[in-house]
Short mmCIF file of N, CA and C in Angstrom, two decimals:
data_model
loop_
_atom_site.label_atom_id
_atom_site.label_comp_id
_atom_site.label_asym_id
_atom_site.label_seq_id
_atom_site.Cartn_x
_atom_site.Cartn_y
_atom_site.Cartn_z
N UNK A 1 27.78 -19.17 38.82
CA UNK A 1 26.34 -19.21 38.61
C UNK A 1 25.91 -18.14 37.61
N UNK A 2 26.50 -16.97 37.71
CA UNK A 2 26.13 -15.88 36.81
C UNK A 2 26.45 -16.24 35.36
N UNK A 3 27.62 -16.86 35.14
CA UNK A 3 28.00 -17.29 33.79
C UNK A 3 27.02 -18.32 33.24
N UNK A 4 26.60 -19.25 34.08
CA UNK A 4 25.65 -20.27 33.66
C UNK A 4 24.33 -19.62 33.25
N UNK A 5 23.85 -18.68 34.02
CA UNK A 5 22.59 -18.00 33.73
C UNK A 5 22.68 -17.24 32.40
N UNK A 6 23.77 -16.54 32.17
CA UNK A 6 23.96 -15.81 30.91
C UNK A 6 24.01 -16.78 29.73
N UNK A 7 24.74 -17.87 29.88
CA UNK A 7 24.83 -18.87 28.80
C UNK A 7 23.46 -19.48 28.52
N UNK A 8 22.70 -19.78 29.55
CA UNK A 8 21.38 -20.36 29.36
C UNK A 8 20.45 -19.38 28.64
N UNK A 9 20.54 -18.11 28.96
CA UNK A 9 19.71 -17.10 28.29
C UNK A 9 20.07 -16.97 26.82
N UNK A 10 21.36 -17.02 26.51
CA UNK A 10 21.79 -16.92 25.11
C UNK A 10 21.32 -18.11 24.29
N UNK A 11 21.38 -19.29 24.86
CA UNK A 11 20.94 -20.49 24.15
C UNK A 11 19.43 -20.48 23.98
N UNK A 12 18.70 -20.03 24.96
CA UNK A 12 17.24 -20.08 24.92
C UNK A 12 16.61 -18.93 24.14
N UNK A 13 17.32 -17.82 23.93
CA UNK A 13 16.71 -16.65 23.31
C UNK A 13 16.10 -16.89 21.94
N UNK A 14 16.70 -17.70 21.03
CA UNK A 14 16.02 -17.93 19.77
C UNK A 14 14.68 -18.64 19.93
N UNK A 15 14.57 -19.50 20.92
CA UNK A 15 13.32 -20.20 21.15
C UNK A 15 12.23 -19.24 21.59
N UNK A 16 12.59 -18.24 22.39
CA UNK A 16 11.61 -17.26 22.81
C UNK A 16 11.18 -16.37 21.65
N UNK A 17 12.09 -16.08 20.74
CA UNK A 17 11.78 -15.20 19.62
C UNK A 17 10.91 -15.89 18.58
N UNK A 18 11.00 -17.20 18.46
CA UNK A 18 10.24 -17.92 17.44
C UNK A 18 8.83 -18.19 17.93
N UNK A 19 7.92 -18.32 17.02
CA UNK A 19 6.52 -18.55 17.34
C UNK A 19 6.01 -19.71 16.51
N UNK A 20 4.94 -20.33 16.95
CA UNK A 20 4.36 -21.44 16.21
C UNK A 20 3.29 -20.96 15.25
N UNK A 21 2.88 -21.85 14.35
CA UNK A 21 1.86 -21.50 13.37
C UNK A 21 0.49 -21.31 14.03
N UNK A 22 0.30 -21.83 15.25
CA UNK A 22 -1.00 -21.68 15.90
C UNK A 22 -1.31 -20.23 16.23
N UNK A 23 -0.32 -19.35 16.17
CA UNK A 23 -0.53 -17.92 16.43
C UNK A 23 -1.28 -17.24 15.29
N UNK A 24 -1.34 -17.88 14.13
CA UNK A 24 -1.95 -17.27 12.94
C UNK A 24 -3.42 -17.66 12.85
N UNK A 25 -4.26 -16.70 12.47
CA UNK A 25 -5.70 -16.92 12.34
C UNK A 25 -6.00 -17.58 11.00
N UNK A 26 -6.03 -18.91 10.99
CA UNK A 26 -6.15 -19.65 9.74
C UNK A 26 -7.56 -19.72 9.19
N UNK A 27 -8.51 -19.09 9.85
CA UNK A 27 -9.87 -19.03 9.30
C UNK A 27 -10.14 -17.68 8.64
N UNK A 28 -9.14 -16.79 8.62
CA UNK A 28 -9.29 -15.45 8.03
C UNK A 28 -8.16 -15.17 7.06
N UNK A 29 -8.29 -15.61 5.81
CA UNK A 29 -7.23 -15.31 4.85
C UNK A 29 -7.29 -13.86 4.38
N UNK A 30 -6.12 -13.27 4.25
CA UNK A 30 -6.00 -11.89 3.78
C UNK A 30 -5.17 -11.85 2.51
N UNK A 31 -5.41 -10.82 1.74
CA UNK A 31 -4.67 -10.57 0.50
C UNK A 31 -3.83 -9.31 0.68
N UNK A 32 -2.56 -9.41 0.27
CA UNK A 32 -1.68 -8.25 0.25
C UNK A 32 -0.95 -8.20 -1.09
N UNK A 33 -0.68 -7.02 -1.54
CA UNK A 33 0.17 -6.79 -2.71
C UNK A 33 1.12 -5.68 -2.32
N UNK A 34 2.39 -5.89 -2.57
CA UNK A 34 3.33 -4.86 -2.18
C UNK A 34 4.67 -4.98 -2.87
N UNK A 35 5.52 -4.04 -2.55
CA UNK A 35 6.87 -3.99 -3.09
C UNK A 35 7.84 -4.53 -2.06
N UNK A 36 8.70 -5.43 -2.48
CA UNK A 36 9.67 -6.05 -1.58
C UNK A 36 10.69 -5.00 -1.15
N UNK A 37 10.83 -4.85 0.17
CA UNK A 37 11.79 -3.91 0.75
C UNK A 37 13.05 -4.62 1.24
N UNK A 38 12.88 -5.86 1.73
CA UNK A 38 14.02 -6.65 2.18
C UNK A 38 13.65 -8.12 2.13
N UNK A 39 14.67 -8.97 2.06
CA UNK A 39 14.47 -10.42 1.96
C UNK A 39 15.50 -11.12 2.81
N UNK A 40 15.07 -12.18 3.50
CA UNK A 40 15.98 -13.10 4.20
C UNK A 40 15.64 -14.48 3.67
N UNK A 41 16.45 -15.01 2.79
CA UNK A 41 16.21 -16.28 2.10
C UNK A 41 17.02 -17.35 2.80
N UNK A 42 16.52 -17.82 3.95
CA UNK A 42 17.24 -18.80 4.77
C UNK A 42 16.23 -19.58 5.60
N UNK A 43 16.68 -20.69 6.17
CA UNK A 43 15.83 -21.48 7.05
C UNK A 43 15.84 -20.87 8.44
N UNK A 44 14.82 -21.07 9.28
CA UNK A 44 13.83 -22.12 9.17
C UNK A 44 12.75 -21.83 8.12
N UNK A 45 12.59 -20.57 7.71
CA UNK A 45 11.69 -20.24 6.60
C UNK A 45 12.14 -18.91 6.02
N UNK A 46 11.89 -18.74 4.73
CA UNK A 46 12.24 -17.50 4.06
C UNK A 46 11.31 -16.39 4.55
N UNK A 47 11.81 -15.17 4.51
CA UNK A 47 11.04 -14.03 4.98
C UNK A 47 11.26 -12.84 4.06
N UNK A 48 10.31 -11.92 4.07
CA UNK A 48 10.47 -10.66 3.34
C UNK A 48 9.69 -9.59 4.08
N UNK A 49 10.04 -8.37 3.81
CA UNK A 49 9.25 -7.22 4.25
C UNK A 49 8.74 -6.57 2.99
N UNK A 50 7.42 -6.33 2.94
CA UNK A 50 6.84 -5.66 1.78
C UNK A 50 6.16 -4.37 2.23
N UNK A 51 6.17 -3.41 1.33
CA UNK A 51 5.48 -2.13 1.55
C UNK A 51 4.16 -2.20 0.80
N UNK A 52 3.08 -1.99 1.54
CA UNK A 52 1.73 -2.08 0.99
C UNK A 52 1.12 -0.67 0.95
N UNK A 53 0.48 -0.32 -0.16
CA UNK A 53 -0.15 0.99 -0.31
C UNK A 53 -1.50 1.04 0.38
N UNK A 54 -1.91 2.24 0.76
CA UNK A 54 -3.19 2.45 1.44
C UNK A 54 -4.38 2.14 0.55
N UNK A 55 -4.22 2.29 -0.76
CA UNK A 55 -5.34 2.08 -1.69
C UNK A 55 -5.46 0.63 -2.16
N UNK A 56 -4.87 -0.29 -1.44
CA UNK A 56 -4.93 -1.70 -1.81
C UNK A 56 -6.38 -2.16 -1.92
N UNK A 57 -6.68 -2.84 -3.01
CA UNK A 57 -8.02 -3.40 -3.22
C UNK A 57 -7.89 -4.85 -3.62
N UNK A 58 -8.89 -5.62 -3.28
CA UNK A 58 -8.92 -7.03 -3.65
C UNK A 58 -9.10 -7.13 -5.17
N UNK A 59 -8.23 -7.87 -5.87
CA UNK A 59 -8.40 -8.02 -7.32
C UNK A 59 -9.72 -8.72 -7.64
N UNK A 60 -10.41 -8.22 -8.64
CA UNK A 60 -11.71 -8.79 -9.02
C UNK A 60 -11.60 -10.25 -9.42
N UNK A 61 -10.45 -10.65 -9.95
CA UNK A 61 -10.28 -12.02 -10.43
C UNK A 61 -9.67 -12.98 -9.39
N UNK A 62 -9.44 -12.53 -8.17
CA UNK A 62 -8.71 -13.35 -7.20
C UNK A 62 -9.37 -14.71 -6.98
N UNK A 63 -10.67 -14.74 -6.75
CA UNK A 63 -11.36 -16.01 -6.47
C UNK A 63 -11.36 -16.93 -7.69
N UNK A 64 -11.18 -16.38 -8.89
CA UNK A 64 -11.20 -17.19 -10.12
C UNK A 64 -9.80 -17.61 -10.57
N UNK A 65 -8.76 -17.10 -9.93
CA UNK A 65 -7.40 -17.46 -10.33
C UNK A 65 -7.15 -18.94 -10.09
N UNK A 66 -6.49 -19.59 -11.05
CA UNK A 66 -6.15 -21.00 -10.81
C UNK A 66 -5.04 -21.11 -9.76
N UNK A 67 -5.30 -21.87 -8.73
CA UNK A 67 -4.31 -22.08 -7.67
C UNK A 67 -3.84 -23.53 -7.73
N UNK A 68 -2.56 -23.74 -7.56
CA UNK A 68 -2.01 -25.09 -7.73
C UNK A 68 -2.44 -26.04 -6.62
N UNK A 69 -2.50 -27.31 -6.98
CA UNK A 69 -2.82 -28.35 -5.99
C UNK A 69 -1.57 -28.63 -5.17
N UNK A 70 -1.81 -28.88 -3.89
CA UNK A 70 -0.72 -29.19 -2.97
C UNK A 70 -0.82 -30.65 -2.53
N UNK A 71 0.28 -31.19 -2.02
CA UNK A 71 0.27 -32.57 -1.56
C UNK A 71 -0.60 -32.73 -0.32
N UNK A 72 -0.77 -31.66 0.45
CA UNK A 72 -1.68 -31.67 1.58
C UNK A 72 -3.05 -31.20 1.08
N UNK A 73 -4.11 -31.72 1.65
CA UNK A 73 -5.45 -31.35 1.23
C UNK A 73 -5.74 -29.90 1.65
N UNK A 74 -5.79 -29.00 0.67
CA UNK A 74 -6.03 -27.58 0.90
C UNK A 74 -7.15 -27.15 -0.03
N UNK A 75 -8.18 -26.52 0.52
CA UNK A 75 -9.30 -26.04 -0.30
C UNK A 75 -8.94 -24.65 -0.83
N UNK A 76 -8.17 -24.62 -1.91
CA UNK A 76 -7.65 -23.37 -2.47
C UNK A 76 -8.78 -22.43 -2.88
N UNK A 77 -9.81 -22.96 -3.51
CA UNK A 77 -10.92 -22.12 -3.97
C UNK A 77 -11.60 -21.41 -2.80
N UNK A 78 -11.80 -22.12 -1.70
CA UNK A 78 -12.43 -21.51 -0.53
C UNK A 78 -11.54 -20.44 0.09
N UNK A 79 -10.25 -20.70 0.13
CA UNK A 79 -9.32 -19.72 0.69
C UNK A 79 -9.33 -18.45 -0.14
N UNK A 80 -9.24 -18.59 -1.45
CA UNK A 80 -9.26 -17.41 -2.33
C UNK A 80 -10.58 -16.67 -2.23
N UNK A 81 -11.69 -17.40 -2.12
CA UNK A 81 -13.00 -16.76 -2.04
C UNK A 81 -13.19 -16.00 -0.72
N UNK A 82 -12.56 -16.47 0.34
CA UNK A 82 -12.69 -15.82 1.65
C UNK A 82 -11.69 -14.69 1.86
N UNK A 83 -10.67 -14.59 1.02
CA UNK A 83 -9.61 -13.61 1.22
C UNK A 83 -10.16 -12.18 1.19
N UNK A 84 -9.67 -11.37 2.08
CA UNK A 84 -10.04 -9.97 2.19
C UNK A 84 -8.79 -9.12 2.35
N UNK A 85 -8.93 -7.84 2.14
CA UNK A 85 -7.86 -6.89 2.40
C UNK A 85 -7.94 -6.50 3.87
N UNK A 86 -6.83 -6.43 4.59
CA UNK A 86 -6.88 -6.00 5.99
C UNK A 86 -7.49 -4.60 6.11
N UNK A 87 -8.05 -4.30 7.27
CA UNK A 87 -8.72 -3.01 7.49
C UNK A 87 -7.78 -1.83 7.26
N UNK A 88 -6.55 -1.91 7.67
CA UNK A 88 -5.59 -0.82 7.50
C UNK A 88 -4.32 -1.41 6.88
N UNK A 89 -4.31 -1.63 5.56
CA UNK A 89 -3.19 -2.35 4.96
C UNK A 89 -1.90 -1.55 4.78
N UNK A 90 -1.98 -0.23 4.76
CA UNK A 90 -0.81 0.59 4.41
C UNK A 90 0.35 0.41 5.38
N UNK A 91 1.53 0.31 4.81
CA UNK A 91 2.74 0.21 5.62
C UNK A 91 3.52 -1.05 5.32
N UNK A 92 4.47 -1.32 6.19
CA UNK A 92 5.33 -2.49 6.00
C UNK A 92 4.76 -3.70 6.72
N UNK A 93 4.85 -4.83 6.01
CA UNK A 93 4.39 -6.11 6.53
C UNK A 93 5.54 -7.11 6.51
N UNK A 94 5.69 -7.87 7.58
CA UNK A 94 6.64 -8.98 7.64
C UNK A 94 5.93 -10.20 7.06
N UNK A 95 6.51 -10.80 6.04
CA UNK A 95 5.92 -11.93 5.35
C UNK A 95 6.77 -13.17 5.61
N UNK A 96 6.15 -14.25 6.05
CA UNK A 96 6.86 -15.51 6.27
C UNK A 96 6.45 -16.52 5.22
N UNK A 97 7.44 -16.99 4.48
CA UNK A 97 7.22 -18.01 3.46
C UNK A 97 7.47 -19.38 4.08
N UNK A 98 7.65 -20.38 3.23
CA UNK A 98 7.92 -21.75 3.66
C UNK A 98 9.43 -21.97 3.81
N UNK A 99 9.83 -23.14 4.34
CA UNK A 99 11.26 -23.48 4.35
C UNK A 99 11.80 -23.51 2.91
N UNK A 100 13.10 -23.31 2.78
CA UNK A 100 13.72 -23.20 1.45
C UNK A 100 13.51 -24.45 0.59
N UNK A 101 13.52 -25.63 1.19
CA UNK A 101 13.31 -26.84 0.38
C UNK A 101 11.93 -26.83 -0.27
N UNK A 102 10.94 -26.35 0.45
CA UNK A 102 9.59 -26.27 -0.12
C UNK A 102 9.52 -25.17 -1.17
N UNK A 103 10.18 -24.05 -0.94
CA UNK A 103 10.20 -22.97 -1.94
C UNK A 103 10.84 -23.49 -3.24
N UNK A 104 11.90 -24.27 -3.11
CA UNK A 104 12.57 -24.84 -4.28
C UNK A 104 11.66 -25.84 -4.99
N UNK A 105 10.92 -26.64 -4.24
CA UNK A 105 10.00 -27.60 -4.85
C UNK A 105 8.95 -26.90 -5.70
N UNK A 106 8.60 -25.68 -5.34
CA UNK A 106 7.62 -24.89 -6.10
C UNK A 106 8.27 -24.09 -7.22
N UNK A 107 9.57 -24.26 -7.43
CA UNK A 107 10.26 -23.53 -8.49
C UNK A 107 10.66 -22.13 -8.10
N UNK A 108 10.68 -21.86 -6.80
CA UNK A 108 11.09 -20.55 -6.32
C UNK A 108 12.43 -20.69 -5.59
N UNK A 109 13.42 -21.16 -6.31
CA UNK A 109 14.73 -21.39 -5.71
C UNK A 109 15.51 -20.13 -5.44
N UNK A 110 15.09 -19.02 -6.05
CA UNK A 110 15.76 -17.75 -5.79
C UNK A 110 14.77 -16.78 -5.17
N UNK A 111 15.28 -15.92 -4.36
CA UNK A 111 14.45 -14.97 -3.62
C UNK A 111 13.91 -13.87 -4.51
N UNK A 112 12.74 -13.36 -4.18
CA UNK A 112 12.31 -12.12 -4.84
C UNK A 112 13.34 -11.03 -4.54
N UNK A 113 13.50 -10.13 -5.44
CA UNK A 113 14.50 -9.06 -5.27
C UNK A 113 13.84 -7.81 -4.69
N UNK A 114 14.64 -7.04 -4.00
CA UNK A 114 14.16 -5.75 -3.51
C UNK A 114 13.66 -4.96 -4.71
N UNK A 115 12.46 -4.43 -4.58
CA UNK A 115 11.81 -3.69 -5.66
C UNK A 115 10.79 -4.51 -6.44
N UNK A 116 10.84 -5.85 -6.33
CA UNK A 116 9.84 -6.70 -7.00
C UNK A 116 8.47 -6.48 -6.38
N UNK A 117 7.46 -6.67 -7.18
CA UNK A 117 6.08 -6.62 -6.71
C UNK A 117 5.61 -8.06 -6.50
N UNK A 118 5.06 -8.35 -5.34
CA UNK A 118 4.51 -9.67 -5.08
C UNK A 118 3.10 -9.52 -4.52
N UNK A 119 2.33 -10.59 -4.69
CA UNK A 119 1.00 -10.69 -4.11
C UNK A 119 1.00 -11.94 -3.25
N UNK A 120 0.29 -11.87 -2.14
CA UNK A 120 0.21 -13.03 -1.24
C UNK A 120 -1.20 -13.16 -0.68
N UNK A 121 -1.57 -14.39 -0.42
CA UNK A 121 -2.75 -14.70 0.38
C UNK A 121 -2.21 -15.45 1.59
N UNK A 122 -2.62 -15.03 2.75
CA UNK A 122 -2.11 -15.69 3.95
C UNK A 122 -2.89 -15.31 5.18
N UNK A 123 -2.29 -15.62 6.31
CA UNK A 123 -2.94 -15.47 7.60
C UNK A 123 -2.12 -14.57 8.49
N UNK A 124 -2.80 -13.69 9.22
CA UNK A 124 -2.10 -12.78 10.10
C UNK A 124 -2.01 -13.35 11.51
N UNK A 125 -1.11 -12.76 12.26
CA UNK A 125 -0.92 -13.12 13.67
C UNK A 125 -1.14 -11.83 14.47
N UNK A 126 -2.37 -11.56 14.88
CA UNK A 126 -2.69 -10.28 15.51
C UNK A 126 -1.82 -9.93 16.72
N UNK A 127 -1.40 -10.92 17.47
CA UNK A 127 -0.63 -10.63 18.67
C UNK A 127 0.87 -10.51 18.45
N UNK A 128 1.34 -10.65 17.22
CA UNK A 128 2.78 -10.63 16.94
C UNK A 128 3.10 -9.53 15.94
N UNK A 129 4.20 -8.83 16.17
CA UNK A 129 4.67 -7.77 15.26
C UNK A 129 3.59 -6.73 14.98
N UNK A 130 2.80 -6.39 15.98
CA UNK A 130 1.76 -5.39 15.81
C UNK A 130 0.67 -5.80 14.84
N UNK A 131 0.51 -7.11 14.61
CA UNK A 131 -0.51 -7.60 13.70
C UNK A 131 -0.10 -7.52 12.24
N UNK A 132 1.11 -7.11 11.94
CA UNK A 132 1.59 -6.96 10.56
C UNK A 132 2.55 -8.08 10.19
N UNK A 133 2.24 -9.26 10.67
CA UNK A 133 3.00 -10.46 10.36
C UNK A 133 2.05 -11.42 9.65
N UNK A 134 2.48 -11.93 8.49
CA UNK A 134 1.63 -12.83 7.72
C UNK A 134 2.39 -14.10 7.35
N UNK A 135 1.73 -15.25 7.56
CA UNK A 135 2.23 -16.53 7.06
C UNK A 135 1.57 -16.75 5.72
N UNK A 136 2.37 -16.94 4.70
CA UNK A 136 1.87 -17.02 3.34
C UNK A 136 1.34 -18.41 3.01
N UNK A 137 0.14 -18.44 2.46
CA UNK A 137 -0.45 -19.67 1.94
C UNK A 137 -0.18 -19.77 0.44
N UNK A 138 -0.38 -18.68 -0.28
CA UNK A 138 -0.11 -18.61 -1.74
C UNK A 138 0.67 -17.34 -2.03
N UNK A 139 1.66 -17.48 -2.90
CA UNK A 139 2.44 -16.32 -3.34
C UNK A 139 2.38 -16.25 -4.86
N UNK A 140 2.17 -15.04 -5.37
CA UNK A 140 2.15 -14.76 -6.80
C UNK A 140 3.36 -13.89 -7.09
N UNK A 141 4.26 -14.39 -7.94
CA UNK A 141 5.48 -13.64 -8.24
C UNK A 141 5.97 -14.00 -9.63
N UNK A 142 6.23 -12.99 -10.43
CA UNK A 142 6.76 -13.16 -11.78
C UNK A 142 5.95 -14.14 -12.62
N UNK A 143 4.63 -14.03 -12.55
CA UNK A 143 3.76 -14.88 -13.36
C UNK A 143 3.57 -16.29 -12.84
N UNK A 144 4.14 -16.61 -11.69
CA UNK A 144 3.98 -17.94 -11.10
C UNK A 144 3.18 -17.83 -9.81
N UNK A 145 2.58 -18.94 -9.43
CA UNK A 145 1.90 -19.01 -8.14
C UNK A 145 2.35 -20.29 -7.44
N UNK A 146 2.59 -20.18 -6.16
CA UNK A 146 3.02 -21.33 -5.37
C UNK A 146 2.14 -21.43 -4.13
N UNK A 147 1.80 -22.65 -3.76
CA UNK A 147 1.05 -22.93 -2.53
C UNK A 147 2.03 -23.42 -1.49
N UNK A 148 2.16 -22.72 -0.39
CA UNK A 148 3.29 -22.99 0.49
C UNK A 148 2.99 -23.83 1.72
N UNK A 149 1.77 -24.33 1.86
CA UNK A 149 1.49 -25.16 3.03
C UNK A 149 2.20 -26.52 2.91
N UNK A 150 2.29 -27.01 1.69
CA UNK A 150 2.95 -28.31 1.48
C UNK A 150 3.63 -28.29 0.10
N UNK A 151 4.14 -29.41 -0.30
CA UNK A 151 4.80 -29.54 -1.61
C UNK A 151 3.76 -29.60 -2.72
N UNK A 152 4.19 -29.38 -3.96
CA UNK A 152 3.24 -29.51 -5.08
C UNK A 152 2.71 -30.94 -5.16
N UNK A 153 1.43 -31.05 -5.52
CA UNK A 153 0.83 -32.38 -5.71
C UNK A 153 1.38 -32.98 -7.00
N UNK A 154 1.55 -34.27 -7.00
CA UNK A 154 2.07 -34.95 -8.19
C UNK A 154 0.99 -35.22 -9.19
#
């Protein structure tokens, strides 16, 4: 019985560690800009840790930036217009991107490198990772922008 219980816990532990998208506050988009500290470029979704400075400010042009159309109906202009900087942005943030197939569809087949600067608009999950976990809606990297909720619109 003890062996069965241990085996069941080992099999179930990844399910307990994973969370659904409903944990993220999708009515409050935030903007972050930071330096990549680490990257995990694998499924179920790519991830990175970025270091954000205390003096982070919302770029004046953010709401006017052209954001790509996605295959899913996403009001990009409204999201960019509502984006704010978190109250206490300084420190490390866990960033969750899309699955690798979607990242590749957006032309991001390779991971950002440690030391790269990236900008993201996304949603936080206040109850997870001390509130420093963000699901990315848009990522700006190396002069490109990708919308990660769905594939690029044709």
